């Protein structure tokens, strides 16, 4: 069994990380998961949350708003909708992202008035984003959905 695996984190703007790591914790849509070398192949969607990477240079954390992760024999590739190093996430940046999620939820409620599926999905994404803010110590100023 190998001690490390390749990890790549890519957002539409840039490649945030590429290198050998020991493990990565991902905010999967169905729950958190940890991938280590020789993990079974898997593709999953990501919910808003924090990716935690443990490698030879210590630990790194990145905030993602969603995306996809592919785990294979070669390693893990994350294609994030939006990603930023946790240390670079400011309250202002977080507020902007939460407001985008609020607007998407409001639009879903307007467009899909009698269809709970899309409205529930938008509410869940907004809720996950607010929870992620709590996890990293940022306030969402969110009273209720």
GROMACS .gro file of N, CA and C in nm:
model
  435
    1UNK      N    1   0.084  -0.118   0.000
    1UNK     CA    2   0.000   0.000   0.000
    1UNK      C    3   0.088   0.125   0.000
    2UNK      N    4   0.057   0.217  -0.087
    2UNK     CA    5   0.132   0.343  -0.095
    2UNK      C    6   0.099   0.432   0.024
    3UNK      N    7   0.195   0.515   0.062
    3UNK     CA    8   0.174   0.606   0.174
    3UNK      C    9   0.106   0.736   0.131
    4UNK      N   10   0.118   0.771   0.003
    4UNK     CA   11   0.061   0.896  -0.046
    4UNK      C   12  -0.015   0.872  -0.175
    5UNK      N   13  -0.090   0.973  -0.214
    5UNK     CA   14  -0.163   0.970  -0.341
    5UNK      C   15  -0.164   1.112  -0.399
    6UNK      N   16  -0.190   1.122  -0.526
    6UNK     CA   17  -0.197   1.251  -0.593
    6UNK      C   18  -0.329   1.318  -0.558
    7UNK      N   19  -0.324   1.449  -0.534
    7UNK     CA   20  -0.445   1.527  -0.508
    7UNK      C   21  -0.441   1.653  -0.591
    8UNK      N   22  -0.554   1.683  -0.656
    8UNK     CA   23  -0.567   1.805  -0.735
    8UNK      C   24  -0.698   1.873  -0.698
    9UNK      N   25  -0.692   2.002  -0.667
    9UNK     CA   26  -0.810   2.083  -0.638
    9UNK      C   27  -0.814   2.194  -0.740
   10UNK      N   28  -0.921   2.195  -0.821
   10UNK     CA   29  -0.934   2.290  -0.930
   10UNK      C   30  -1.068   2.362  -0.919
   11UNK      N   31  -1.065   2.494  -0.935
   11UNK     CA   32  -1.188   2.573  -0.944
   11UNK      C   33  -1.190   2.634  -1.085
   12UNK      N   34  -1.300   2.694  -1.125
   12UNK     CA   35  -1.303   2.757  -1.258
   12UNK      C   36  -1.195   2.864  -1.277
   13UNK      N   37  -1.154   2.928  -1.167
   13UNK     CA   38  -1.055   3.034  -1.176
   13UNK      C   39  -0.912   2.985  -1.185
   14UNK      N   40  -0.881   2.876  -1.109
   14UNK     CA   41  -0.741   2.832  -1.105
   14UNK      C   42  -0.727   2.697  -1.036
   15UNK      N   43  -0.608   2.641  -1.047
   15UNK     CA   44  -0.573   2.521  -0.972
   15UNK      C   45  -0.523   2.568  -0.836
   16UNK      N   46  -0.590   2.526  -0.730
   16UNK     CA   47  -0.554   2.571  -0.596
   16UNK      C   48  -0.447   2.484  -0.532
   17UNK      N   49  -0.447   2.355  -0.565
   17UNK     CA   50  -0.348   2.266  -0.506
   17UNK      C   51  -0.327   2.146  -0.596
   18UNK      N   52  -0.204   2.101  -0.601
   18UNK     CA   53  -0.169   1.978  -0.670
   18UNK      C   54  -0.046   1.922  -0.601
   19UNK      N   55  -0.056   1.797  -0.556
   19UNK     CA   56   0.059   1.737  -0.490
   19UNK      C   57   0.026   1.605  -0.424
   20UNK      N   58   0.125   1.547  -0.362
   20UNK     CA   59   0.111   1.419  -0.292
   20UNK      C   60   0.058   1.444  -0.151
   21UNK      N   61  -0.043   1.368  -0.112
   21UNK     CA   62  -0.102   1.381   0.021
   21UNK      C   63  -0.121   1.243   0.083
   22UNK      N   64  -0.146   1.241   0.214
   22UNK     CA   65  -0.174   1.115   0.284
   22UNK      C   66  -0.323   1.086   0.291
   23UNK      N   67  -0.405   1.191   0.308
   23UNK     CA   68  -0.549   1.172   0.312
   23UNK      C   69  -0.619   1.305   0.288
   24UNK      N   70  -0.747   1.295   0.249
   24UNK     CA   71  -0.829   1.414   0.228
   24UNK      C   72  -0.969   1.384   0.282
   25UNK      N   73  -1.024   1.481   0.355
   25UNK     CA   74  -1.162   1.472   0.403
   25UNK      C   75  -1.246   1.563   0.313
   26UNK      N   76  -1.354   1.507   0.261
   26UNK     CA   77  -1.438   1.578   0.166
   26UNK      C   78  -1.581   1.593   0.219
   27UNK      N   79  -1.645   1.708   0.192
   27UNK     CA   80  -1.786   1.725   0.229
   27UNK      C   81  -1.877   1.669   0.120
   28UNK      N   82  -1.892   1.538   0.118
   28UNK     CA   83  -1.975   1.473   0.017
   28UNK      C   84  -2.121   1.509   0.034
   29UNK      N   85  -2.196   1.503  -0.074
   29UNK     CA   86  -2.338   1.537  -0.070
   29UNK      C   87  -2.415   1.445   0.024
   30UNK      N   88  -2.371   1.321   0.036
   30UNK     CA   89  -2.438   1.225   0.123
   30UNK      C   90  -2.372   1.213   0.259
   31UNK      N   91  -2.273   1.297   0.286
   31UNK     CA   92  -2.202   1.295   0.414
   31UNK      C   93  -2.053   1.308   0.392
   32UNK      N   94  -1.982   1.338   0.499
   32UNK     CA   95  -1.837   1.354   0.490
   32UNK      C   96  -1.771   1.220   0.460
   33UNK      N   97  -1.660   1.224   0.387
   33UNK     CA   98  -1.585   1.102   0.360
   33UNK      C   99  -1.437   1.133   0.359
   34UNK      N  100  -1.358   1.033   0.394
   34UNK     CA  101  -1.213   1.046   0.394
   34UNK      C  102  -1.156   0.951   0.290
   35UNK      N  103  -1.071   1.002   0.202
   35UNK     CA  104  -1.005   0.920   0.102
   35UNK      C  105  -0.857   0.910   0.137
   36UNK      N  106  -0.806   0.789   0.127
   36UNK     CA  107  -0.665   0.760   0.154
   36UNK      C  108  -0.612   0.679   0.036
   37UNK      N  109  -0.481   0.659   0.028
   37UNK     CA  110  -0.428   0.579  -0.083
   37UNK      C  111  -0.498   0.443  -0.090
   38UNK      N  112  -0.518   0.395  -0.212
   38UNK     CA  113  -0.584   0.268  -0.242
   38UNK      C  114  -0.732   0.268  -0.208
   39UNK      N  115  -0.794   0.385  -0.198
   39UNK     CA  116  -0.939   0.394  -0.176
   39UNK      C  117  -1.011   0.336  -0.297
   40UNK      N  118  -1.126   0.278  -0.275
   40UNK     CA  119  -1.207   0.226  -0.385
   40UNK      C  120  -1.249   0.342  -0.476
   41UNK      N  121  -1.256   0.319  -0.607
   41UNK     CA  122  -1.297   0.425  -0.700
   41UNK      C  123  -1.437   0.476  -0.667
   42UNK      N  124  -1.454   0.607  -0.679
   42UNK     CA  125  -1.580   0.670  -0.641
   42UNK      C  126  -1.588   0.807  -0.705
   43UNK      N  127  -1.708   0.845  -0.747
   43UNK     CA  128  -1.735   0.981  -0.791
   43UNK      C  129  -1.851   1.030  -0.705
   44UNK      N  130  -1.836   1.150  -0.648
   44UNK     CA  131  -1.941   1.205  -0.563
   44UNK      C  132  -1.956   1.353  -0.587
   45UNK      N  133  -2.076   1.404  -0.562
   45UNK     CA  134  -2.095   1.547  -0.562
   45UNK      C  135  -2.057   1.600  -0.425
   46UNK      N  136  -2.022   1.726  -0.421
   46UNK     CA  137  -1.983   1.791  -0.296
   46UNK      C  138  -2.088   1.895  -0.258
   47UNK      N  139  -2.107   1.910  -0.128
   47UNK     CA  140  -2.194   2.016  -0.077
   47UNK      C  141  -2.103   2.127  -0.022
   48UNK      N  142  -2.156   2.244   0.008
   48UNK     CA  143  -2.072   2.346   0.070
   48UNK      C  144  -2.008   2.292   0.198
   49UNK      N  145  -1.878   2.316   0.211
   49UNK     CA  146  -1.808   2.266   0.328
   49UNK      C  147  -1.659   2.291   0.318
   50UNK      N  148  -1.585   2.221   0.404
   50UNK     CA  149  -1.440   2.238   0.413
   50UNK      C  150  -1.371   2.109   0.371
   51UNK      N  151  -1.275   2.122   0.280
   51UNK     CA  152  -1.189   2.010   0.242
   51UNK      C  153  -1.065   2.018   0.329
   52UNK      N  154  -1.032   1.907   0.396
   52UNK     CA  155  -0.913   1.902   0.483
   52UNK      C  156  -0.813   1.804   0.422
   53UNK      N  157  -0.692   1.853   0.400
   53UNK     CA  158  -0.589   1.775   0.334
   53UNK      C  159  -0.472   1.756   0.430
   54UNK      N  160  -0.428   1.632   0.443
   54UNK     CA  161  -0.311   1.602   0.525
   54UNK      C  162  -0.202   1.550   0.434
   55UNK      N  163  -0.090   1.621   0.431
   55UNK     CA  164   0.020   1.582   0.346
   55UNK      C  165   0.153   1.599   0.416
   56UNK      N  166   0.260   1.586   0.341
   56UNK     CA  167   0.394   1.598   0.396
   56UNK      C  168   0.425   1.735   0.451
   57UNK      N  169   0.355   1.837   0.402
   57UNK     CA  170   0.378   1.974   0.447
   57UNK      C  171   0.279   2.017   0.554
   58UNK      N  172   0.211   1.921   0.617
   58UNK     CA  173   0.113   1.953   0.720
   58UNK      C  174  -0.029   1.946   0.666
   59UNK      N  175  -0.117   2.023   0.729
   59UNK     CA  176  -0.257   2.023   0.690
   59UNK      C  177  -0.294   2.151   0.619
   60UNK      N  178  -0.381   2.138   0.519
   60UNK     CA  179  -0.437   2.251   0.447
   60UNK      C  180  -0.588   2.237   0.447
   61UNK      N  181  -0.658   2.351   0.448
   61UNK     CA  182  -0.803   2.349   0.444
   61UNK      C  183  -0.851   2.447   0.338
   62UNK      N  184  -0.954   2.404   0.264
   62UNK     CA  185  -1.013   2.487   0.159
   62UNK      C  186  -1.164   2.485   0.175
   63UNK      N  187  -1.226   2.600   0.155
   63UNK     CA  188  -1.370   2.612   0.158
   63UNK      C  189  -1.421   2.595   0.016
   64UNK      N  190  -1.521   2.508  -0.002
   64UNK     CA  191  -1.581   2.487  -0.133
   64UNK      C  192  -1.732   2.510  -0.123
   65UNK      N  193  -1.792   2.553  -0.231
   65UNK     CA  194  -1.936   2.575  -0.233
   65UNK      C  195  -2.010   2.461  -0.300
   66UNK      N  196  -1.939   2.363  -0.348
   66UNK     CA  197  -1.997   2.249  -0.417
   66UNK      C  198  -1.902   2.202  -0.524
   67UNK      N  199  -1.944   2.102  -0.599
   67UNK     CA  200  -1.862   2.050  -0.707
   67UNK      C  201  -1.865   1.899  -0.711
   68UNK      N  202  -1.757   1.841  -0.762
   68UNK     CA  203  -1.746   1.696  -0.777
   68UNK      C  204  -1.609   1.650  -0.731
   69UNK      N  205  -1.604   1.528  -0.682
   69UNK     CA  206  -1.476   1.466  -0.647
   69UNK      C  207  -1.470   1.329  -0.713
   70UNK      N  208  -1.355   1.299  -0.773
   70UNK     CA  209  -1.331   1.167  -0.830
   70UNK      C  210  -1.214   1.104  -0.757
   71UNK      N  211  -1.242   0.989  -0.699
   71UNK     CA  212  -1.138   0.912  -0.630
   71UNK      C  213  -1.107   0.793  -0.720
   72UNK      N  214  -0.979   0.776  -0.752
   72UNK     CA  215  -0.938   0.666  -0.840
   72UNK      C  216  -0.808   0.606  -0.789
   73UNK      N  217  -0.758   0.509  -0.860
   73UNK     CA  218  -0.631   0.447  -0.824
   73UNK      C  219  -0.517   0.549  -0.831
   74UNK      N  220  -0.531   0.650  -0.916
   74UNK     CA  221  -0.426   0.752  -0.931
   74UNK      C  222  -0.430   0.857  -0.821
   75UNK      N  223  -0.545   0.874  -0.755
   75UNK     CA  224  -0.556   0.975  -0.650
   75UNK      C  225  -0.694   1.036  -0.647
   76UNK      N  226  -0.701   1.163  -0.605
   76UNK     CA  227  -0.829   1.234  -0.590
   76UNK      C  228  -0.822   1.364  -0.669
   77UNK      N  229  -0.925   1.389  -0.747
   77UNK     CA  230  -0.939   1.514  -0.819
   77UNK      C  231  -1.069   1.578  -0.776
   78UNK      N  232  -1.062   1.704  -0.733
   78UNK     CA  233  -1.181   1.780  -0.695
   78UNK      C  234  -1.199   1.892  -0.795
   79UNK      N  235  -1.317   1.896  -0.855
   79UNK     CA  236  -1.356   2.005  -0.944
   79UNK      C  237  -1.460   2.086  -0.867
   80UNK      N  238  -1.418   2.196  -0.810
   80UNK     CA  239  -1.503   2.276  -0.722
   80UNK      C  240  -1.575   2.385  -0.801
   81UNK      N  241  -1.701   2.410  -0.762
   81UNK     CA  242  -1.773   2.523  -0.821
   81UNK      C  243  -1.702   2.652  -0.787
   82UNK      N  244  -1.663   2.662  -0.660
   82UNK     CA  245  -1.588   2.776  -0.610
   82UNK      C  246  -1.506   2.724  -0.493
   83UNK      N  247  -1.380   2.764  -0.485
   83UNK     CA  248  -1.293   2.719  -0.376
   83UNK      C  249  -1.199   2.831  -0.337
   84UNK      N  250  -1.170   2.838  -0.208
   84UNK     CA  251  -1.077   2.936  -0.155
   84UNK      C  252  -1.009   2.876  -0.033
   85UNK      N  253  -0.883   2.908  -0.015
   85UNK     CA  254  -0.813   2.861   0.105
   85UNK      C  255  -0.888   2.914   0.227
   86UNK      N  256  -0.906   2.830   0.327
   86UNK     CA  257  -0.983   2.869   0.445
   86UNK      C  258  -0.929   2.997   0.507
   87UNK      N  259  -0.799   3.012   0.513
   87UNK     CA  260  -0.739   3.131   0.570
   87UNK      C  261  -0.766   3.258   0.491
   88UNK      N  262  -0.803   3.245   0.364
   88UNK     CA  263  -0.833   3.360   0.279
   88UNK      C  264  -0.981   3.397   0.279
   89UNK      N  265  -1.066   3.316   0.343
   89UNK     CA  266  -1.210   3.342   0.345
   89UNK      C  267  -1.239   3.452   0.448
   90UNK      N  268  -1.285   3.565   0.398
   90UNK     CA  269  -1.318   3.678   0.485
   90UNK      C  270  -1.469   3.681   0.510
   91UNK      N  271  -1.510   3.756   0.610
   91UNK     CA  272  -1.653   3.771   0.638
   91UNK      C  273  -1.724   3.832   0.517
   92UNK      N  274  -1.662   3.929   0.454
   92UNK     CA  275  -1.722   3.994   0.337
   92UNK      C  276  -1.742   3.894   0.222
   93UNK      N  277  -1.639   3.814   0.196
   93UNK     CA  278  -1.648   3.714   0.090
   93UNK      C  279  -1.756   3.612   0.124
   94UNK      N  280  -1.760   3.567   0.248
   94UNK     CA  281  -1.861   3.472   0.291
   94UNK      C  282  -2.001   3.531   0.277
   95UNK      N  283  -2.020   3.657   0.318
   95UNK     CA  284  -2.152   3.722   0.307
   95UNK      C  285  -2.198   3.728   0.161
   96UNK      N  286  -2.106   3.755   0.070
   96UNK     CA  287  -2.139   3.760  -0.073
   96UNK      C  288  -2.188   3.625  -0.122
   97UNK      N  289  -2.118   3.519  -0.083
   97UNK     CA  290  -2.157   3.384  -0.126
   97UNK      C  291  -2.292   3.345  -0.067
   98UNK      N  292  -2.311   3.371   0.063
   98UNK     CA  293  -2.439   3.338   0.127
   98UNK      C  294  -2.553   3.414   0.060
   99UNK      N  295  -2.531   3.539   0.025
   99UNK     CA  296  -2.635   3.617  -0.042
   99UNK      C  297  -2.671   3.555  -0.177
  100UNK      N  298  -2.573   3.502  -0.250
  100UNK     CA  299  -2.601   3.434  -0.377
  100UNK      C  300  -2.689   3.311  -0.352
  101UNK      N  301  -2.659   3.236  -0.245
  101UNK     CA  302  -2.739   3.118  -0.212
  101UNK      C  303  -2.879   3.159  -0.169
  102UNK      N  304  -2.892   3.269  -0.095
  102UNK     CA  305  -3.024   3.319  -0.055
  102UNK      C  306  -3.107   3.356  -0.178
  103UNK      N  307  -3.044   3.424  -0.272
  103UNK     CA  308  -3.115   3.465  -0.394
  103UNK      C  309  -3.158   3.343  -0.475
  104UNK      N  310  -3.072   3.241  -0.482
  104UNK     CA  311  -3.108   3.119  -0.554
  104UNK      C  312  -3.226   3.050  -0.486
  105UNK      N  313  -3.228   3.051  -0.353
  105UNK     CA  314  -3.340   2.991  -0.279
  105UNK      C  315  -3.468   3.070  -0.305
  106UNK      N  316  -3.461   3.203  -0.299
  106UNK     CA  317  -3.579   3.286  -0.324
  106UNK      C  318  -3.631   3.266  -0.466
  107UNK      N  319  -3.541   3.256  -0.562
  107UNK     CA  320  -3.584   3.234  -0.701
  107UNK      C  321  -3.650   3.096  -0.716
  108UNK      N  322  -3.594   2.995  -0.651
  108UNK     CA  323  -3.654   2.861  -0.657
  108UNK      C  324  -3.794   2.863  -0.597
  109UNK      N  325  -3.813   2.936  -0.487
  109UNK     CA  326  -3.946   2.945  -0.425
  109UNK      C  327  -4.045   3.014  -0.518
  110UNK      N  328  -3.995   3.113  -0.593
  110UNK     CA  329  -4.082   3.186  -0.685
  110UNK      C  330  -4.116   3.103  -0.809
  111UNK      N  331  -4.017   3.040  -0.867
  111UNK     CA  332  -4.035   2.965  -0.992
  111UNK      C  333  -4.107   2.831  -0.969
  112UNK      N  334  -4.074   2.765  -0.861
  112UNK     CA  335  -4.128   2.632  -0.834
  112UNK      C  336  -4.223   2.635  -0.714
  113UNK      N  337  -4.328   2.717  -0.723
  113UNK     CA  338  -4.417   2.740  -0.611
  113UNK      C  339  -4.478   2.612  -0.554
  114UNK      N  340  -4.520   2.522  -0.637
  114UNK     CA  341  -4.585   2.400  -0.589
  114UNK      C  342  -4.501   2.275  -0.614
  115UNK      N  343  -4.371   2.293  -0.629
  115UNK     CA  344  -4.280   2.181  -0.651
  115UNK      C  345  -4.173   2.184  -0.542
  116UNK      N  346  -4.194   2.109  -0.435
  116UNK     CA  347  -4.101   2.118  -0.323
  116UNK      C  348  -3.959   2.071  -0.352
  117UNK      N  349  -3.935   1.983  -0.448
  117UNK     CA  350  -3.802   1.930  -0.476
  117UNK      C  351  -3.697   2.038  -0.499
  118UNK      N  352  -3.713   2.122  -0.602
  118UNK     CA  353  -3.612   2.226  -0.627
  118UNK      C  354  -3.600   2.328  -0.514
  119UNK      N  355  -3.711   2.361  -0.450
  119UNK     CA  356  -3.708   2.456  -0.338
  119UNK      C  357  -3.633   2.394  -0.221
  120UNK      N  358  -3.662   2.268  -0.192
  120UNK     CA  359  -3.593   2.197  -0.084
  120UNK      C  360  -3.444   2.187  -0.112
  121UNK      N  361  -3.409   2.159  -0.238
  121UNK     CA  362  -3.266   2.149  -0.275
  121UNK      C  363  -3.195   2.282  -0.252
  122UNK      N  364  -3.258   2.392  -0.292
  122UNK     CA  365  -3.197   2.524  -0.274
  122UNK      C  366  -3.187   2.558  -0.125
  123UNK      N  367  -3.290   2.521  -0.048
  123UNK     CA  368  -3.286   2.546   0.097
  123UNK      C  369  -3.174   2.465   0.162
  124UNK      N  370  -3.155   2.342   0.118
  124UNK     CA  371  -3.048   2.258   0.174
  124UNK      C  372  -2.911   2.318   0.144
  125UNK      N  373  -2.890   2.364   0.021
  125UNK     CA  374  -2.762   2.427  -0.013
  125UNK      C  375  -2.737   2.551   0.072
  126UNK      N  376  -2.840   2.632   0.091
  126UNK     CA  377  -2.826   2.751   0.174
  126UNK      C  378  -2.795   2.711   0.318
  127UNK      N  379  -2.865   2.611   0.368
  127UNK     CA  380  -2.841   2.563   0.504
  127UNK      C  381  -2.699   2.508   0.520
  128UNK      N  382  -2.652   2.432   0.421
  128UNK     CA  383  -2.515   2.378   0.425
  128UNK      C  384  -2.413   2.491   0.425
  129UNK      N  385  -2.439   2.596   0.349
  129UNK     CA  386  -2.346   2.709   0.342
  129UNK      C  387  -2.341   2.780   0.477
  130UNK      N  388  -2.457   2.801   0.540
  130UNK     CA  389  -2.463   2.864   0.671
  130UNK      C  390  -2.389   2.778   0.774
  131UNK      N  391  -2.410   2.646   0.770
  131UNK     CA  392  -2.342   2.555   0.863
  131UNK      C  393  -2.191   2.558   0.842
  132UNK      N  394  -2.148   2.565   0.717
  132UNK     CA  395  -2.006   2.573   0.688
  132UNK      C  396  -1.947   2.701   0.746
  133UNK      N  397  -2.021   2.812   0.738
  133UNK     CA  398  -1.976   2.937   0.798
  133UNK      C  399  -1.958   2.923   0.948
  134UNK      N  400  -2.053   2.857   1.012
  134UNK     CA  401  -2.040   2.833   1.156
  134UNK      C  402  -1.915   2.751   1.186
  135UNK      N  403  -1.888   2.652   1.100
  135UNK     CA  404  -1.771   2.565   1.120
  135UNK      C  405  -1.640   2.642   1.111
  136UNK      N  406  -1.634   2.741   1.023
  136UNK     CA  407  -1.508   2.814   1.007
  136UNK      C  408  -1.507   2.946   1.085
  137UNK      N  409  -1.611   2.969   1.165
  137UNK     CA  410  -1.614   3.086   1.251
  137UNK      C  411  -1.663   3.213   1.188
  138UNK      N  412  -1.744   3.203   1.083
  138UNK     CA  413  -1.801   3.322   1.019
  138UNK      C  414  -1.952   3.320   1.036
  139UNK      N  415  -2.012   3.437   1.059
  139UNK     CA  416  -2.155   3.447   1.082
  139UNK      C  417  -2.227   3.474   0.951
  140UNK      N  418  -2.344   3.412   0.937
  140UNK     CA  419  -2.420   3.429   0.814
  140UNK      C  420  -2.526   3.537   0.823
  141UNK      N  421  -2.554   3.587   0.942
  141UNK     CA  422  -2.660   3.685   0.962
  141UNK      C  423  -2.794   3.629   0.913
  142UNK      N  424  -2.810   3.498   0.924
  142UNK     CA  425  -2.928   3.427   0.872
  142UNK      C  426  -3.026   3.402   0.986
  143UNK      N  427  -3.144   3.462   0.980
  143UNK     CA  428  -3.245   3.440   1.083
  143UNK      C  429  -3.322   3.311   1.055
  144UNK      N  430  -3.370   3.296   0.932
  144UNK     CA  431  -3.446   3.176   0.896
  144UNK      C  432  -3.455   3.164   0.746
  145UNK      N  433  -3.497   3.046   0.701
  145UNK     CA  434  -3.515   3.025   0.557
  145UNK      C  435  -3.651   3.076   0.518
   0.00000   0.00000   0.00000
